[in-house]
mmCIF file of C-alpha atoms in Angstrom:
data_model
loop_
_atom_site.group_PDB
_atom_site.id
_atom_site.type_symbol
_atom_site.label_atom_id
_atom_site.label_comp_id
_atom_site.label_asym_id
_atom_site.label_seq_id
_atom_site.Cartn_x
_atom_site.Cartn_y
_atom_site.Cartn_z
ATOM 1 C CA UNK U 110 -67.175 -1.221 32.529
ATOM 2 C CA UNK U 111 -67.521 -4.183 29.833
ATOM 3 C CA UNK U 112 -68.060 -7.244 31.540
ATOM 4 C CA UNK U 113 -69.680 -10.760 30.587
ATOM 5 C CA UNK U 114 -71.810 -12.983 32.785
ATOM 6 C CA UNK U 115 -72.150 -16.608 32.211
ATOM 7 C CA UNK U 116 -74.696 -18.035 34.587
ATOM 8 C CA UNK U 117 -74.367 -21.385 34.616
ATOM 9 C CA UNK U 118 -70.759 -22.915 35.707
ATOM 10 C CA UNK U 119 -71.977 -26.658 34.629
ATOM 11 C CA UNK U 120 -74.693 -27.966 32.474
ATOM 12 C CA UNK U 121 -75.009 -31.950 31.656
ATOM 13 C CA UNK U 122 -76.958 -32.773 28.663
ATOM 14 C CA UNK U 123 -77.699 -36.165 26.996
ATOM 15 C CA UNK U 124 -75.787 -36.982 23.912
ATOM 16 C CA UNK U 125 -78.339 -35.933 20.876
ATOM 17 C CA UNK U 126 -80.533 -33.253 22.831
ATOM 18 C CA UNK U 127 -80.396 -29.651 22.355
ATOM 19 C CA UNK U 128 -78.234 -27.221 23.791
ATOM 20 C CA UNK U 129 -78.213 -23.672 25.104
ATOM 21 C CA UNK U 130 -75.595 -21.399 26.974
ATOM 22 C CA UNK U 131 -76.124 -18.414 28.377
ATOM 23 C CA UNK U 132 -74.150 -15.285 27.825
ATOM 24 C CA UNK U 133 -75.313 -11.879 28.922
ATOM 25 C CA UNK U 134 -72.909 -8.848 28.265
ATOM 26 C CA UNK U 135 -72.806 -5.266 29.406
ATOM 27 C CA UNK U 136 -71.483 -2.852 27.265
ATOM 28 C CA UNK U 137 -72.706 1.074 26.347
ATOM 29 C CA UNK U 138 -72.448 0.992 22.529
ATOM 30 C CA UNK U 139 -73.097 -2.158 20.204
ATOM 31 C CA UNK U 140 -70.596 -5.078 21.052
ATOM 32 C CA UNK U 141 -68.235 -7.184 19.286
ATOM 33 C CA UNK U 142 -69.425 -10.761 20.606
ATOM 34 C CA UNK U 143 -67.579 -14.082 20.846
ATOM 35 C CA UNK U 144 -67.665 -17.738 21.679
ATOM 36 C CA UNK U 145 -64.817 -19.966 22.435
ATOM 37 C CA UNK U 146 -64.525 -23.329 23.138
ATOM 38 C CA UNK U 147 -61.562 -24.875 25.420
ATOM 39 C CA UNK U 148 -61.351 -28.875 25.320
ATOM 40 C CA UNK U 149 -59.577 -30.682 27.673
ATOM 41 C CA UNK U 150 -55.939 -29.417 28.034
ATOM 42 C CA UNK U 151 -56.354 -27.458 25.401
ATOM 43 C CA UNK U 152 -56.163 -23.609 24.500
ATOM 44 C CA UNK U 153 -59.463 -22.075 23.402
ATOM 45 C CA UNK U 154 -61.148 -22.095 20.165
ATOM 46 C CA UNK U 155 -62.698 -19.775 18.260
ATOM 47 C CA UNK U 156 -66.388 -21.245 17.501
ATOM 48 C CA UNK U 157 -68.237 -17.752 16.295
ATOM 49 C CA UNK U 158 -68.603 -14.245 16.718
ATOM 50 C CA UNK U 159 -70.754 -11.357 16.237
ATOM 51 C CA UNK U 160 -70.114 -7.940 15.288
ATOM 52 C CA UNK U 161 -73.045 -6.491 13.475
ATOM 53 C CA UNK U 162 -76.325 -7.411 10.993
ATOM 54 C CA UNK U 163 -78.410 -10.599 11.129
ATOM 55 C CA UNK U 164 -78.125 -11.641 14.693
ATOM 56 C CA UNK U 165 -78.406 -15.394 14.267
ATOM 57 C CA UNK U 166 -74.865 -16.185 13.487
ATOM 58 C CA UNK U 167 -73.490 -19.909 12.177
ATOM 59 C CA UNK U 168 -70.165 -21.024 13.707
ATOM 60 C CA UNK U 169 -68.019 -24.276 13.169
ATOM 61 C CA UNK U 170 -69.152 -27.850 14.810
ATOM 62 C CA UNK U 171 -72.580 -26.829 13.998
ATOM 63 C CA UNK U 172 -73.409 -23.827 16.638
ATOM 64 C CA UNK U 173 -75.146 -21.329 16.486
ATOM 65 C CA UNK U 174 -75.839 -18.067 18.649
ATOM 66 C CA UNK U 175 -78.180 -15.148 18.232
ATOM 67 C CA UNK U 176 -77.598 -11.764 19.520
ATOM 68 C CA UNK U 177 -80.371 -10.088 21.172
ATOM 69 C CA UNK U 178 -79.735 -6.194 22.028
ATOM 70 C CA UNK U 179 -82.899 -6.353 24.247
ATOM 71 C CA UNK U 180 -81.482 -9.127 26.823
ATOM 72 C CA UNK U 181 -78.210 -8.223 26.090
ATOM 73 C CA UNK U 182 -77.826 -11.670 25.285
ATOM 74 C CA UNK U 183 -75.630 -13.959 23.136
ATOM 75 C CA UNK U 184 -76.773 -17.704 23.353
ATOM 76 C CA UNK U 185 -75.011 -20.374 22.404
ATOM 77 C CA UNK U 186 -77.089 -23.225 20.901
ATOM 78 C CA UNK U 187 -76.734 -26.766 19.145
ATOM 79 C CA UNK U 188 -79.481 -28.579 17.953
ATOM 80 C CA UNK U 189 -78.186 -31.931 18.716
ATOM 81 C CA UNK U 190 -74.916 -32.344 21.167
ATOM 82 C CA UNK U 191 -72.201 -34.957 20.633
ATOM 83 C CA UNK U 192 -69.978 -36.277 23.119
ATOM 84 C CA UNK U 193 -67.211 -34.687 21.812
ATOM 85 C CA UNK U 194 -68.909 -31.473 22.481
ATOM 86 C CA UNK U 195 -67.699 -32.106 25.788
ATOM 87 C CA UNK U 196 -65.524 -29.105 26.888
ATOM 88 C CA UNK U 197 -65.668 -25.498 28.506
ATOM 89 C CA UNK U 198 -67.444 -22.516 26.508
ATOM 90 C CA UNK U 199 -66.355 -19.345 27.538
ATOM 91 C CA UNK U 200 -68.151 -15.805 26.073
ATOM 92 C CA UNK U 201 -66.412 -12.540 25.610
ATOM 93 C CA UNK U 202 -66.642 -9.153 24.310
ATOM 94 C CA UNK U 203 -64.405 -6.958 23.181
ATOM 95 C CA UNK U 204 -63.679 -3.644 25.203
ATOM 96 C CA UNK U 205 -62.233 -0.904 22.829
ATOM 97 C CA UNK U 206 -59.517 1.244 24.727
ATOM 98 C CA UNK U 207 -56.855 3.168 23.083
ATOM 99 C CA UNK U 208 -57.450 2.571 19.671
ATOM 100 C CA UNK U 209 -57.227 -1.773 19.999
ATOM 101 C CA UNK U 210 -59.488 -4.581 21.169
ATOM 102 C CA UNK U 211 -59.326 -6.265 24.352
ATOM 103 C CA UNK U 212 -61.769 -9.640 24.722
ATOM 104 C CA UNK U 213 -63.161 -9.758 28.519
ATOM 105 C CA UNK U 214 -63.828 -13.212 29.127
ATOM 106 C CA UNK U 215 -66.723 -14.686 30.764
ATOM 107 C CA UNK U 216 -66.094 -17.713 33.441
ATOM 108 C CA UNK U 217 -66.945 -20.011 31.382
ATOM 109 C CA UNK U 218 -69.707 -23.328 31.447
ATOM 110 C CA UNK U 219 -68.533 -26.809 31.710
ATOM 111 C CA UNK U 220 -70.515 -29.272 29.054
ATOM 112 C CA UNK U 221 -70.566 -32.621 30.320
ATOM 113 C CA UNK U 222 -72.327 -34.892 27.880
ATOM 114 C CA UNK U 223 -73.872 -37.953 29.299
ATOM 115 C CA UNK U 224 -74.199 -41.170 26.518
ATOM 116 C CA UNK C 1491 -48.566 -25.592 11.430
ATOM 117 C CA UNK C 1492 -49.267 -21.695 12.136
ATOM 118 C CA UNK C 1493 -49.762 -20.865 15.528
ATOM 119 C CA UNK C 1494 -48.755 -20.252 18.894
ATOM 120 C CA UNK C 1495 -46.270 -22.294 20.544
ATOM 121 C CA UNK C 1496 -46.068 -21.984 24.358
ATOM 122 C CA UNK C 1497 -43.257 -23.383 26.839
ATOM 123 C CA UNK C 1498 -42.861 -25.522 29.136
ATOM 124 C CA UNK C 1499 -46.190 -26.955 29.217
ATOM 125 C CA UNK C 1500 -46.079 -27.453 32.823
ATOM 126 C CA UNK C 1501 -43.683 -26.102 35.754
ATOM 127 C CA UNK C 1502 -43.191 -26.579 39.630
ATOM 128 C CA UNK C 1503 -41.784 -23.395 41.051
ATOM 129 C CA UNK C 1504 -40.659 -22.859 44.230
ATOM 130 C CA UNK C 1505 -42.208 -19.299 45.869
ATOM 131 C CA UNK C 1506 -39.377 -16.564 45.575
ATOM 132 C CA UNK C 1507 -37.232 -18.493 42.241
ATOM 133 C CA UNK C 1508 -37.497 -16.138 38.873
ATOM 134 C CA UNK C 1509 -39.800 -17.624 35.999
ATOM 135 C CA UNK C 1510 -39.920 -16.625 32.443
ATOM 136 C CA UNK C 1511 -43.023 -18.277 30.069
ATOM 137 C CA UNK C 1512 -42.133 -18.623 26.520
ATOM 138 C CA UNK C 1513 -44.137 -17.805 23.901
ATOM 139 C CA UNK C 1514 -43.554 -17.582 20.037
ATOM 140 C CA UNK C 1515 -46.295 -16.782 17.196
ATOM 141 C CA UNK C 1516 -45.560 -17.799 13.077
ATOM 142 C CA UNK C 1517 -48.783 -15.221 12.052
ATOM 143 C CA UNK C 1518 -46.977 -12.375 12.214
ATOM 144 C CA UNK C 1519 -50.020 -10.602 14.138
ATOM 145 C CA UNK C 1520 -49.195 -7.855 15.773
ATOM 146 C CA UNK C 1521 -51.142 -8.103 19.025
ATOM 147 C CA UNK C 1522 -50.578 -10.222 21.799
ATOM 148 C CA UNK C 1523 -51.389 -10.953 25.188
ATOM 149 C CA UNK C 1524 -51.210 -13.072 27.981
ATOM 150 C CA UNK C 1525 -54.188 -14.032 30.212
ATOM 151 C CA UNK C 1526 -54.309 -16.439 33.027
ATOM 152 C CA UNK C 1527 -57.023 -18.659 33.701
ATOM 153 C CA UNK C 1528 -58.493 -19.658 36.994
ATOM 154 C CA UNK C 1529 -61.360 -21.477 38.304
ATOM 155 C CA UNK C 1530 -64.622 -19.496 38.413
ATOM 156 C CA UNK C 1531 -62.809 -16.594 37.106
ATOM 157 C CA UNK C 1532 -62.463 -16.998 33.266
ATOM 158 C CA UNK C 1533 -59.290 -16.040 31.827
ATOM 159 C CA UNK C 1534 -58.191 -12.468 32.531
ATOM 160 C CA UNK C 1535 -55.704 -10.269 31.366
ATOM 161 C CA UNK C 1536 -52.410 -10.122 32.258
ATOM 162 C CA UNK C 1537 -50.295 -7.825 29.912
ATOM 163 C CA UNK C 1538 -50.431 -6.817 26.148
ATOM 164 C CA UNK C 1539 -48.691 -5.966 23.627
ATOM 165 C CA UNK C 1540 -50.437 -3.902 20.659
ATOM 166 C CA UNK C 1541 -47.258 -3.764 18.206
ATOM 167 C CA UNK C 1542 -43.944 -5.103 18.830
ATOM 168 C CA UNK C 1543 -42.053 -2.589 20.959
ATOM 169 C CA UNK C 1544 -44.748 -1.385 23.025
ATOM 170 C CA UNK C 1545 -46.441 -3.509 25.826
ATOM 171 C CA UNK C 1546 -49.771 -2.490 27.987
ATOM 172 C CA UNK C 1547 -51.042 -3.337 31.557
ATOM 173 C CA UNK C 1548 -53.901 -5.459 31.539
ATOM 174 C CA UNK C 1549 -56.509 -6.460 34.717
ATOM 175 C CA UNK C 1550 -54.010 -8.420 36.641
ATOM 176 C CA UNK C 1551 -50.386 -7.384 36.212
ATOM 177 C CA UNK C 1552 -49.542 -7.030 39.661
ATOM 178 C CA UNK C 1553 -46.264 -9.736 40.240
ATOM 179 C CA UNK C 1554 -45.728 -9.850 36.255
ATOM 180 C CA UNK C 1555 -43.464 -8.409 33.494
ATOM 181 C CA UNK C 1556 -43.326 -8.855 29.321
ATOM 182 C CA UNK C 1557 -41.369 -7.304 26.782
ATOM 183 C CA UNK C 1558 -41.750 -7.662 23.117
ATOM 184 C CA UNK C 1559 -38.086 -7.332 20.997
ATOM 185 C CA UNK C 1560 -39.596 -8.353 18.284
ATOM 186 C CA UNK C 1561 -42.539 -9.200 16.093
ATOM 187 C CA UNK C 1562 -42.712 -12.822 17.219
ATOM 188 C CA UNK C 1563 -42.008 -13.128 20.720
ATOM 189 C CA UNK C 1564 -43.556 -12.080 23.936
ATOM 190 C CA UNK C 1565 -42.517 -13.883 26.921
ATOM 191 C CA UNK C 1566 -43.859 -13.016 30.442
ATOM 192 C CA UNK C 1567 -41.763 -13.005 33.570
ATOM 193 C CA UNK C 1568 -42.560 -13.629 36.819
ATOM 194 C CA UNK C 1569 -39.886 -11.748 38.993
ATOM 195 C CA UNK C 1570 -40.448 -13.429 42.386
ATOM 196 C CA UNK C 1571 -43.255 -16.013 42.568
ATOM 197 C CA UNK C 1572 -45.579 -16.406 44.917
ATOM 198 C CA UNK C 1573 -48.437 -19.070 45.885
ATOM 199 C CA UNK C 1574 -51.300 -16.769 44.507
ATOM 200 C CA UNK C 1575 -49.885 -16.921 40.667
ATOM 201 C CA UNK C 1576 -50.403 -20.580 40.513
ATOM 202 C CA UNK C 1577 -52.406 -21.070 37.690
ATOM 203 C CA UNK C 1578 -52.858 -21.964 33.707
ATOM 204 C CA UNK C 1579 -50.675 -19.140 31.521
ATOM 205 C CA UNK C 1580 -52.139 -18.989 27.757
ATOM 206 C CA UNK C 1581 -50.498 -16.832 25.426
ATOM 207 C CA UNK C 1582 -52.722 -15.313 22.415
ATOM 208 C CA UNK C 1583 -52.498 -13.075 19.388
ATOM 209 C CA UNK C 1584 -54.678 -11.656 16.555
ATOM 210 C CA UNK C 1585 -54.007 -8.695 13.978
ATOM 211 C CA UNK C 1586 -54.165 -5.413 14.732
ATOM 212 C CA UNK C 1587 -57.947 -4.560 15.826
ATOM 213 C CA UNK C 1588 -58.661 -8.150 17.379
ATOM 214 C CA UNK C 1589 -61.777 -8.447 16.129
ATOM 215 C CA UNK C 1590 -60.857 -11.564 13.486
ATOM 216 C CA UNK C 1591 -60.549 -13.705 16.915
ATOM 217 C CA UNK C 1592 -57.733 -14.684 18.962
ATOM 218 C CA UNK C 1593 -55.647 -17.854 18.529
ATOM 219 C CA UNK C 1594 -54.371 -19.308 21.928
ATOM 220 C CA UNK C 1595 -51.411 -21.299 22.721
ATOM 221 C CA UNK C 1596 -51.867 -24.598 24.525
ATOM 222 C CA UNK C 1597 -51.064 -22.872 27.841
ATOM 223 C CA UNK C 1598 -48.722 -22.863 30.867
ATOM 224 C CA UNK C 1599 -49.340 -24.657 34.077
ATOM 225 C CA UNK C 1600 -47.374 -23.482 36.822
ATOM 226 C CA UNK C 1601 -47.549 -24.263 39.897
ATOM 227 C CA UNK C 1602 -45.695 -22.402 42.642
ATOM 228 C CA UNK C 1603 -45.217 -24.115 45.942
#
């Protein structure tokens, strides 16, 4: 079955360093790929997504994640964090079943930015 | 503004009453769902609906209901509630094949004591 692991349930960066947050995926056949981003009381997001070619793909706020079939990975990264970055990322794929899309959601990392 | 609009944004329920979460799109997508969201868990699937008039079972339907009349509404009813389905409710849609992304409503907290 599809499923999405996000290994790290809190990661605290400085304001202005770089970011990175994991996302592996298992899936049989090549995967449709998402981030979304859930502030504070808030619904989620959509930042990016992947579905096929160049696997460095540009979403809004300035991330970025690259899709690499070989670690069945999809990284989220930022070359410089704000502290309104601040907020839960959550990764998902989308499991095809009777002819529609489903996204399966990953738990999700906390961003706590630190000034 | 285009979206989803969810209601009420937060509820206290005592275990046993009858609950129904509102929610209402302005897309006109035809898919929508309803996930809840717990911590450590992510937000998982409730109940779908791929076109209005049809609704599907999703991971965790157990203790839930929907029905969608109509293109843009899709409310989800909890029959009985217990303890266990205390949690955020968000509502979502996207067109037909998903794959554009989802737009979420603000959510549902509901507590059931």
């Amino acid at each position: 079955a599809q499923s999405v692991t996000q290994p790290d349930i809190h990661i605290t960066v400085s304001e202005g360093a770089s970011l990175e947050l994991r996302c592996n995926y298992s899936y049989g056949a090549t995967p449709y790929l998402f981030w979304y981003v859930q502030s504070p009381g808030q619904g989620l997001q959509l930042l990016l997504k992947y579905f096929s070619g160049d696997t460095l793909v540009q979403g809004i706020k300035g991330f970025e994640a690259e899709f690499k079939r070989s670690q069945s990975s999809f990284n989220l990264r930022k070359p410089s964090v704000h502290w309104s970055d601040a907020a839960e990322y959550f990764c998902a794929v989308a499991r095809f079943s009777g002819g529609y899309n489903k996204l399966i959601f990953g738990a999700g990392t906390r961003l706590a930015v630190h000034p | 503004i285009a979206g989803i609009t969810q209601a009420p944004t937060s509820q206290i329920l005592a275990a046993g009453r009858r609950m129904t979460l509102r929610c209402t799109q302005d897309m006109r997508h035809n898919a929508m769902y309803w996930y809840r969201q717990d911590l450590g868990l992510g937000l998982r699937l409730i109940h779908y609906s791929n076109t209005a008039g049809t609704t599907g079972k999703g991971e965790v339907p157990d203790g839930y209901s929907v029905s969608r009349a109509n293109t843009d509404d899709f409310p989800l009813t909890l029959a009985s509630a217990v303890p266990s389905q205390t949690s955020v409710y968000f509502c979502a849609s996207s067109d037909s094949q998903g794959l554009g992304g989802y737009t979420f409503g603000s959510g549902t907290r509901l507590t059931v004591v």
